[in-house]
Amino acid sequence: MESLASPIVGREAEESVLSSFVTSSGGQALVLRGETGVGKSALLKHVAERAAGAGFRVVRAVGVEAESNLPFAGLHQLLHPLLGHAEQLDGVHRVAFDVVFGRSRADAPSVMTLGTAVLDLITVAAAQSRLLLVLDDGQWFDAASTAVCGFVGRRLAGSTVKLLVAMRPEAASGFESAALPVLPLPPLSEPAATHLLDTRHPRLDPKVRRRVLEEAQGNPLALLELPSYLGANTAEQTFDMLSGYGLVPLLDRFQQVYGARLAALGPALRAELLLGALDGVHAGAVTGLPGSARYRMRDVDEAVAAGLLDLDPDSGEFVFRHPLVRSTVVRSAAPNARRAAHGTLAQVHRNDVERRATHLAAATVDPDEGVAAALQEAAESATRRGGAAAAVTWLTRAAELSETREDRSRRLANAAFVAGHAGLLDRAQRLLDTDRGSSENESTASVLVSAYAALYEDGDVRSSHRQLTAAVERKRDGGAAGPDEELTRLVNLLLAISQYAGDRDAWQRTHRLLDSLGDLVPPMSRIYQDAWSDVVRRGRGVQERVASAYAAFPHLDPWDITRLGVAAYHVDTLGEHRRHLARSVERELRTGAVMNGMTMLHLITLDQIASGDWEAGEETGQRVLELTTAHGNVLFAHHSRAYLALLAALRGDLDRARELRSVVDRWARPRRIGFLTQIADAVATTVALSEGDYESAYLCATGITAPGTFEPGAHQAPRTLLDLVEAALHTGRAREARDHALAAQAAHLPDVSPRLALVTFGALAMTAEDNDRAAELFRRAETHPGAADFPFERARIRLAHGVRLRHSQGPRAARQPLSQAAETFERLGARAWAERAHAELRACGAPAQHRSTDPAALTWQEHRIADLAARGLTNKEIGERTHLSPRTVSSHLYRVFPKLGITSRAALRDALAAIPDDAGAGS
């Protein structure tokens, strides 16, 4: 690598790009990507100098392998020089920095919240002078910091801040998927490599010169360093080594070069360098580091003379000349020397929970409960700050250092639990294998991990339910004196599996077991039990208990935030608590409990559907489907499809609804996953209602629950109340419809949730024999305080009200509720329902709704997609022909249908045929 003063050879094209990067107006980000030694650091220095000369304030940070598992360590290093500006931010953003940098124990902010805080901070800092943020060795930035930097980098347009990241491709990094512009840095061309070598080593032996050029392959660091190393050996040794260089990676060659220089130093100096290397002292110039953040190397002038260290001109501290120097120092040290150095560094960082634990773990060989406890404390700290992956690593090491089998198993169980929620099921399984077969406690850990894998990967609710039941019984019969962490985890997972089983027998077994535990089941688990199992019989008062539990939000674990969200969904108060999910979801998906993040997205999708924000619901549902598929979570992928199918049915995209429903039903029904098969049946009911096929709708609805009752354990039974009543009325089953409405009243469903109050009053009104009584019940439904939160259900009730008024009082009385219903259905995009409302309005004498089949209403792309769909192609097949995603195809069709005045794909052919042959599509 060139020294800090050397010119850059052969990089004219890259220098031009970087010069434009600095001088261009507006903020932007750029990733400089190239292999080790290719000259990234030299270019960064060039850019920094140019920017400083142009009036920029330059802030530098360097990724350190030793800190790659410390959540937000990289972000702290980058932002430390700017934190003085935090006083100008609002309280929420100041708290965000306090939390992630360890100054507060409040709940960790989401990536979006923290990223917004960072954007505000750098914007404030850039108000005084333009700002250049330079990150070297970005591949070693921890995942949490990388996620935030990616978020910020994508949003710099319009600011005066620039972000430049250099990274190696050999190590995986979140910057690879951050969607930031990339400038690749290839090896030097042959002429440039020759010029660099001849300039720096003008008197090389011709044979050595030729071999160096061959072996370096245009790598500037190799061109600069190999000749000096070879020149220190005899000619015979030189050619022996040169002949072997092609057999080892370039990285190993560099380490040989630096290892030879290191071996020439005395033991005391090597020990001092080892302390710096293990504590992450940087390579190259870096500004703005907190004074106590790194070990300061002393009396190292000889290492500077040997070309191993440089003096950073900005900080005045010694830094390693290249990351490979730091790596070589560590790898060449004996194990005992490394452990001793870690022990020294643990004392240096005694006030930093996570850093101290990291060094203690590396310094310790034999079991040590004190060190294990320190690692456990560090894991808890990381979890609170959104670093679940780091927490798994520390808990695993804590288990290795535990002095008793009981403590070892407990910590492995903790690691497996966090790994499961982080979506690291393979790692959780390895922990299971590590902990297999020694004691009852180890069996508890094994049950948790194997049940997670069976549930999420295979959808196996039956055997996992039996396995968890047996584990809970063992804990109970073992004489537990009070609630403990392992029992609570077993109980909560048993409740989740019972929810997915979704049938009376599974829930009865679960209720009996939990009743036998008495006070061993904590209050939070009782909330989950009552909400998830059967809100008809156990749901009264749950919404108040959920609200009370959420009041402790800053102190809740991410899994409890999610579980409470599921409880809120079942009692239809998700909208009141969605902010808690929104604050946590991005953080969990990026750096924390990924499984919880997926469930949070499911819940956000459900709330968007319920509140009528169907476009956003489609986007969120597609996002979580892609995410669950990428993570191999088969259960959650089908869960995502089920919600997307329901939304498609509501919007009138009936072919897509059938397609998605079929996929879900084929997978879930053989596995007897009642939660998903009930949603599949609800989708079929909605599709049939949309098509006016009330007999099919009745059969599908009664497949969920019989008229006049609500099947225990069937979560869709109360949710399809209106569907069953409407289908029964339209098929001449007025008695069954009335019995079902009265059953809802008898079960006190209006006391359970605002939505159930709305639909219960609506069902009672629709089935009332007396018109005056019906009018009163319609009024109660439409004016219920929670009715506005459920626009689709209220619009259905208004439609039914209008129909009844048309028959009982005449067209004039019916127009207002029918118009309100039609407007809501149009706004939501519920095409079939909107058409039904307009048909009723036309029967009342209202003007017919204008439907345009003017081809100019369609864009060229929409016309093309509509034509392909009319030929019978699926969205996926259309996407393959048009180079669009199936999701984009679906969005185009959603816009096409109302333009053509149709509500399904089946009508496309006739609608397109009505367009004159000589008409062209709009642009």
CSV table of C-alpha atoms in Angstrom, one decimal, residues 577-858:
chain,number,residue,atom,x,y,z
A,577,HIS,CA,-50.9,-0.3,19.5
A,578,ARG,CA,-49.4,-0.4,15.9
A,579,ARG,CA,-47.0,2.4,16.8
A,580,HIS,CA,-45.2,-0.1,19.1
A,581,LEU,CA,-44.7,-2.5,16.2
A,582,ALA,CA,-43.7,0.3,13.8
A,583,ARG,CA,-41.0,1.5,16.3
A,584,SER,CA,-39.5,-2.0,16.5
A,585,VAL,CA,-40.0,-3.8,13.2
A,586,GLU,CA,-37.1,-2.5,11.1
A,587,ARG,CA,-34.6,-2.9,14.0
A,588,GLU,CA,-35.7,-6.5,14.5
A,589,LEU,CA,-35.5,-7.4,10.8
A,590,ARG,CA,-32.0,-5.9,10.4
A,591,THR,CA,-30.2,-6.8,13.5
A,592,GLY,CA,-32.5,-8.5,16.0
A,593,ALA,CA,-35.2,-11.1,16.3
A,594,VAL,CA,-36.1,-11.6,12.7
A,595,MET,CA,-39.0,-14.0,13.4
A,596,ASN,CA,-40.6,-11.3,15.5
A,597,GLY,CA,-40.0,-8.8,12.8
A,598,MET,CA,-41.8,-11.1,10.3
A,599,THR,CA,-44.8,-11.4,12.7
A,600,MET,CA,-44.8,-7.6,13.2
A,601,LEU,CA,-45.1,-7.2,9.4
A,602,HIS,CA,-48.0,-9.6,9.4
A,603,LEU,CA,-49.7,-7.6,12.1
A,604,ILE,CA,-49.1,-4.3,10.3
A,605,THR,CA,-50.6,-5.9,7.2
A,606,LEU,CA,-53.7,-7.0,9.1
A,607,ASP,CA,-54.1,-3.5,10.5
A,608,GLN,CA,-53.7,-1.9,7.1
A,609,ILE,CA,-56.4,-4.3,5.8
A,610,ALA,CA,-58.7,-3.5,8.7
A,611,SER,CA,-58.3,0.2,8.5
A,612,GLY,CA,-58.8,0.3,4.7
A,613,ASP,CA,-55.2,1.1,3.7
A,614,TRP,CA,-55.3,-1.7,1.2
A,615,GLU,CA,-52.5,-0.5,-1.1
A,616,ALA,CA,-50.1,-0.3,1.8
A,617,GLY,CA,-51.4,-3.7,3.0
A,618,GLU,CA,-50.5,-5.2,-0.4
A,619,GLU,CA,-47.0,-3.7,-0.2
A,620,THR,CA,-46.4,-4.9,3.3
A,621,GLY,CA,-47.8,-8.4,2.6
A,622,GLN,CA,-45.6,-8.8,-0.5
A,623,ARG,CA,-42.6,-7.6,1.5
A,624,VAL,CA,-43.1,-10.2,4.3
A,625,LEU,CA,-43.8,-12.9,1.7
A,626,GLU,CA,-40.4,-12.2,0.1
A,627,LEU,CA,-38.7,-12.0,3.4
A,628,THR,CA,-40.2,-15.3,4.8
A,629,THR,CA,-39.4,-17.1,1.6
A,630,ALA,CA,-35.8,-15.9,1.6
A,631,HIS,CA,-35.4,-17.1,5.2
A,632,GLY,CA,-36.8,-20.5,4.5
A,633,ASN,CA,-39.7,-20.0,7.0
A,634,VAL,CA,-42.3,-22.1,5.2
A,635,LEU,CA,-45.0,-21.6,7.8
A,636,PHE,CA,-44.7,-17.8,7.8
A,637,ALA,CA,-44.5,-17.8,3.9
A,638,HIS,CA,-47.9,-19.5,3.7
A,639,HIS,CA,-49.2,-17.3,6.5
A,640,SER,CA,-48.2,-14.3,4.3
A,641,ARG,CA,-50.0,-15.8,1.3
A,642,ALA,CA,-53.1,-16.3,3.3
A,643,TYR,CA,-53.4,-12.6,4.2
A,644,LEU,CA,-52.6,-11.6,0.6
A,645,ALA,CA,-55.3,-14.0,-0.6
A,646,LEU,CA,-57.8,-12.4,1.8
A,647,LEU,CA,-56.9,-8.9,0.6
A,648,ALA,CA,-57.1,-10.0,-3.1
A,649,ALA,CA,-60.6,-11.3,-2.4
A,650,LEU,CA,-61.7,-8.1,-0.8
A,651,ARG,CA,-60.4,-6.1,-3.7
A,652,GLY,CA,-62.0,-8.2,-6.3
A,653,ASP,CA,-58.9,-9.8,-7.8
A,654,LEU,CA,-60.7,-13.2,-7.5
A,655,ASP,CA,-58.3,-15.2,-9.7
A,656,ARG,CA,-55.3,-14.2,-7.6
A,657,ALA,CA,-57.3,-14.8,-4.4
A,658,ARG,CA,-58.1,-18.4,-5.6
A,659,GLU,CA,-54.5,-19.0,-6.7
A,660,LEU,CA,-53.0,-18.0,-3.3
A,661,ARG,CA,-55.8,-19.7,-1.3
A,662,SER,CA,-55.1,-22.9,-3.2
A,663,VAL,CA,-51.4,-22.9,-2.4
A,664,VAL,CA,-52.1,-22.2,1.3
A,665,ASP,CA,-54.9,-24.9,1.5
A,666,ARG,CA,-52.9,-27.6,-0.2
A,667,TRP,CA,-50.0,-27.1,2.3
A,668,ALA,CA,-51.9,-26.4,5.5
A,669,ARG,CA,-54.9,-28.8,5.4
A,670,PRO,CA,-52.9,-32.1,5.3
A,671,ARG,CA,-50.9,-30.7,8.3
A,672,ARG,CA,-54.1,-29.8,10.1
A,673,ILE,CA,-53.0,-26.2,10.6
A,674,GLY,CA,-56.4,-24.9,11.5
A,675,PHE,CA,-55.3,-21.2,11.7
A,676,LEU,CA,-54.4,-21.2,8.0
A,677,THR,CA,-57.2,-23.5,6.8
A,678,GLN,CA,-59.7,-21.2,8.5
A,679,ILE,CA,-58.3,-18.2,6.6
A,680,ALA,CA,-58.4,-20.2,3.4
A,681,ASP,CA,-62.1,-20.9,4.1
A,682,ALA,CA,-62.7,-17.2,4.8
A,683,VAL,CA,-61.1,-16.3,1.5
A,684,ALA,CA,-63.3,-18.8,-0.3
A,685,THR,CA,-66.3,-17.3,1.5
A,686,THR,CA,-65.3,-13.7,0.4
A,687,VAL,CA,-64.7,-14.8,-3.2
A,688,ALA,CA,-68.2,-16.4,-3.4
A,689,LEU,CA,-69.8,-13.4,-1.8
A,690,SER,CA,-68.0,-11.1,-4.3
A,691,GLU,CA,-69.4,-13.2,-7.2
A,692,GLY,CA,-72.9,-13.4,-5.7
A,693,ASP,CA,-72.6,-17.1,-5.3
A,694,TYR,CA,-74.4,-17.2,-1.9
A,695,GLU,CA,-74.8,-20.9,-1.7
A,696,SER,CA,-71.1,-21.5,-2.0
A,697,ALA,CA,-70.5,-18.7,0.4
A,698,TYR,CA,-72.8,-20.3,3.0
A,699,LEU,CA,-71.1,-23.7,2.6
A,700,CYS,CA,-67.7,-22.2,3.1
A,701,ALA,CA,-68.7,-20.1,6.1
A,702,THR,CA,-70.4,-23.0,7.8
A,703,GLY,CA,-67.2,-25.0,7.2
A,704,ILE,CA,-65.6,-22.6,9.8
A,705,THR,CA,-68.5,-22.7,12.3
A,706,ALA,CA,-72.1,-23.9,12.3
A,707,PRO,CA,-74.9,-21.4,12.4
A,708,GLY,CA,-76.0,-20.4,15.9
A,709,THR,CA,-72.6,-21.2,17.5
A,710,PHE,CA,-69.0,-20.2,17.4
A,711,GLU,CA,-66.6,-23.2,17.2
A,712,PRO,CA,-64.2,-23.1,20.2
A,713,GLY,CA,-60.6,-22.5,19.1
A,714,ALA,CA,-61.6,-21.3,15.6
A,715,HIS,CA,-60.4,-17.7,15.4
A,716,GLN,CA,-62.2,-17.0,12.2
A,717,ALA,CA,-65.6,-18.0,13.6
A,718,PRO,CA,-66.4,-14.5,15.1
A,719,ARG,CA,-64.6,-12.8,12.2
A,720,THR,CA,-66.9,-14.3,9.6
A,721,LEU,CA,-70.1,-13.4,11.5
A,722,LEU,CA,-71.4,-11.0,8.7
A,723,ASP,CA,-70.4,-13.5,6.0
A,724,LEU,CA,-72.5,-16.3,7.4
A,725,VAL,CA,-75.5,-14.1,8.2
A,726,GLU,CA,-75.5,-12.5,4.7
A,727,ALA,CA,-75.1,-15.8,2.9
A,728,ALA,CA,-77.8,-17.4,4.9
A,729,LEU,CA,-80.3,-14.6,4.2
A,730,HIS,CA,-79.6,-14.7,0.5
A,731,THR,CA,-80.2,-18.5,0.3
A,732,GLY,CA,-83.5,-18.4,2.2
A,733,ARG,CA,-82.1,-19.5,5.5
A,734,ALA,CA,-83.5,-16.6,7.6
A,735,ARG,CA,-83.8,-18.7,10.7
A,736,GLU,CA,-80.1,-19.8,10.6
A,737,ALA,CA,-79.1,-16.2,10.0
A,738,ARG,CA,-81.2,-15.0,13.0
A,739,ASP,CA,-79.9,-17.7,15.3
A,740,HIS,CA,-76.3,-16.8,14.4
A,741,ALA,CA,-76.9,-13.1,15.1
A,742,LEU,CA,-78.6,-13.9,18.5
A,743,ALA,CA,-75.7,-16.3,19.4
A,744,ALA,CA,-73.3,-13.3,18.9
A,745,GLN,CA,-75.5,-11.2,21.2
A,746,ALA,CA,-75.7,-14.0,23.8
A,747,ALA,CA,-72.0,-14.4,23.8
A,748,HIS,CA,-71.6,-10.6,24.6
A,749,LEU,CA,-69.4,-10.1,21.6
A,750,PRO,CA,-70.0,-6.3,21.6
A,751,ASP,CA,-68.1,-6.3,24.9
A,752,VAL,CA,-65.1,-8.1,23.4
A,753,SER,CA,-64.0,-5.7,20.7
A,754,PRO,CA,-65.1,-2.7,18.7
A,755,ARG,CA,-65.2,-4.6,15.5
A,756,LEU,CA,-67.3,-7.4,17.0
A,757,ALA,CA,-69.7,-4.8,18.4
A,758,LEU,CA,-70.1,-3.3,14.9
A,759,VAL,CA,-70.7,-6.6,13.2
A,760,THR,CA,-73.0,-8.0,15.9
A,761,PHE,CA,-75.3,-4.9,15.8
A,762,GLY,CA,-75.2,-5.1,12.0
A,763,ALA,CA,-76.1,-8.9,12.0
A,764,LEU,CA,-78.9,-8.3,14.5
A,765,ALA,CA,-80.2,-5.4,12.3
A,766,MET,CA,-80.0,-7.5,9.1
A,767,THR,CA,-82.0,-10.3,10.7
A,768,ALA,CA,-84.5,-8.2,12.7
A,769,GLU,CA,-88.1,-8.9,11.8
A,770,ASP,CA,-89.3,-5.5,13.0
A,771,ASN,CA,-88.3,-2.6,10.8
A,772,ASP,CA,-88.2,-0.1,13.7
A,773,ARG,CA,-85.9,-2.5,15.7
A,774,ALA,CA,-83.8,-3.0,12.6
A,775,ALA,CA,-83.5,0.8,12.2
A,776,GLU,CA,-82.3,1.2,15.8
A,777,LEU,CA,-79.7,-1.6,15.4
A,778,PHE,CA,-78.4,-0.2,12.1
A,779,ARG,CA,-78.0,3.2,13.8
A,780,ARG,CA,-76.1,1.6,16.7
A,781,ALA,CA,-73.8,-0.2,14.3
A,782,GLU,CA,-73.1,2.8,12.0
A,783,THR,CA,-72.6,5.3,14.8
A,784,HIS,CA,-70.5,3.0,17.0
A,785,PRO,CA,-67.4,4.9,18.3
A,786,GLY,CA,-65.1,2.2,16.7
A,787,ALA,CA,-67.0,1.9,13.4
A,788,ALA,CA,-64.7,4.4,11.5
A,789,ASP,CA,-61.8,2.1,12.2
A,790,PHE,CA,-63.3,-0.7,10.2
A,791,PRO,CA,-64.6,1.0,7.0
A,792,PHE,CA,-65.3,-2.2,5.0
A,793,GLU,CA,-67.5,-3.7,7.6
A,794,ARG,CA,-69.4,-0.4,8.1
A,795,ALA,CA,-69.9,-0.1,4.4
A,796,ARG,CA,-71.3,-3.6,4.2
A,797,ILE,CA,-73.8,-2.8,7.0
A,798,ARG,CA,-74.7,0.5,5.2
A,799,LEU,CA,-75.3,-1.4,2.0
A,800,ALA,CA,-77.6,-3.9,3.8
A,801,HIS,CA,-79.4,-0.9,5.5
A,802,GLY,CA,-80.0,0.7,2.2
A,803,VAL,CA,-81.4,-2.4,0.7
A,804,ARG,CA,-83.8,-2.8,3.6
A,805,LEU,CA,-84.9,0.8,3.4
A,806,ARG,CA,-85.5,0.5,-0.4
A,807,HIS,CA,-87.9,-2.3,0.3
A,808,SER,CA,-89.5,-0.9,3.4
A,809,GLN,CA,-89.6,2.9,2.8
A,810,GLY,CA,-88.8,3.4,-0.8
A,811,PRO,CA,-85.9,4.6,-2.9
A,812,ARG,CA,-85.5,8.1,-1.5
A,813,ALA,CA,-84.8,6.8,2.1
A,814,ALA,CA,-82.3,4.3,0.8
A,815,ARG,CA,-80.1,6.6,-1.2
A,816,GLN,CA,-78.0,8.1,1.6
A,817,PRO,CA,-76.7,4.8,3.2
A,818,LEU,CA,-76.3,3.3,-0.3
A,819,SER,CA,-74.3,6.3,-1.5
A,820,GLN,CA,-72.1,6.2,1.6
A,821,ALA,CA,-71.5,2.5,1.1
A,822,ALA,CA,-70.7,3.0,-2.6
A,823,GLU,CA,-68.2,5.8,-1.8
A,824,THR,CA,-66.4,3.7,0.8
A,825,PHE,CA,-66.2,0.7,-1.5
A,826,GLU,CA,-64.8,2.8,-4.3
A,827,ARG,CA,-62.2,4.4,-2.0
A,828,LEU,CA,-61.1,1.0,-0.7
A,829,GLY,CA,-61.0,-0.5,-4.1
A,830,ALA,CA,-63.6,-3.2,-3.3
A,831,ARG,CA,-64.8,-3.4,-6.9
A,832,ALA,CA,-67.4,-6.1,-6.6
A,833,TRP,CA,-69.0,-4.5,-3.6
A,834,ALA,CA,-68.9,-1.1,-5.2
A,835,GLU,CA,-70.7,-2.5,-8.3
A,836,ARG,CA,-73.4,-4.0,-6.0
A,837,ALA,CA,-73.9,-0.7,-4.2
A,838,HIS,CA,-74.2,1.1,-7.5
A,839,ALA,CA,-76.7,-1.4,-8.8
A,840,GLU,CA,-78.8,-0.8,-5.7
A,841,LEU,CA,-78.5,3.0,-6.4
A,842,ARG,CA,-79.6,2.5,-9.9
A,843,ALA,CA,-82.6,0.6,-8.6
A,844,CYS,CA,-83.4,3.7,-6.5
A,845,GLY,CA,-83.4,5.9,-9.6
A,846,ALA,CA,-79.9,7.3,-9.2
A,847,PRO,CA,-77.9,7.9,-12.5
A,848,ALA,CA,-76.0,4.9,-13.8
A,849,GLN,CA,-72.3,5.1,-12.9
A,850,HIS,CA,-70.2,6.0,-16.0
A,851,ARG,CA,-67.7,3.3,-16.9
A,852,SER,CA,-65.2,4.2,-19.5
A,853,THR,CA,-63.9,1.7,-22.1
A,854,ASP,CA,-62.0,4.5,-23.9
A,855,PRO,CA,-58.6,2.9,-24.8
A,856,ALA,CA,-56.9,6.2,-24.1
A,857,ALA,CA,-57.8,5.5,-20.4
A,858,LEU,CA,-55.2,2.7,-20.5
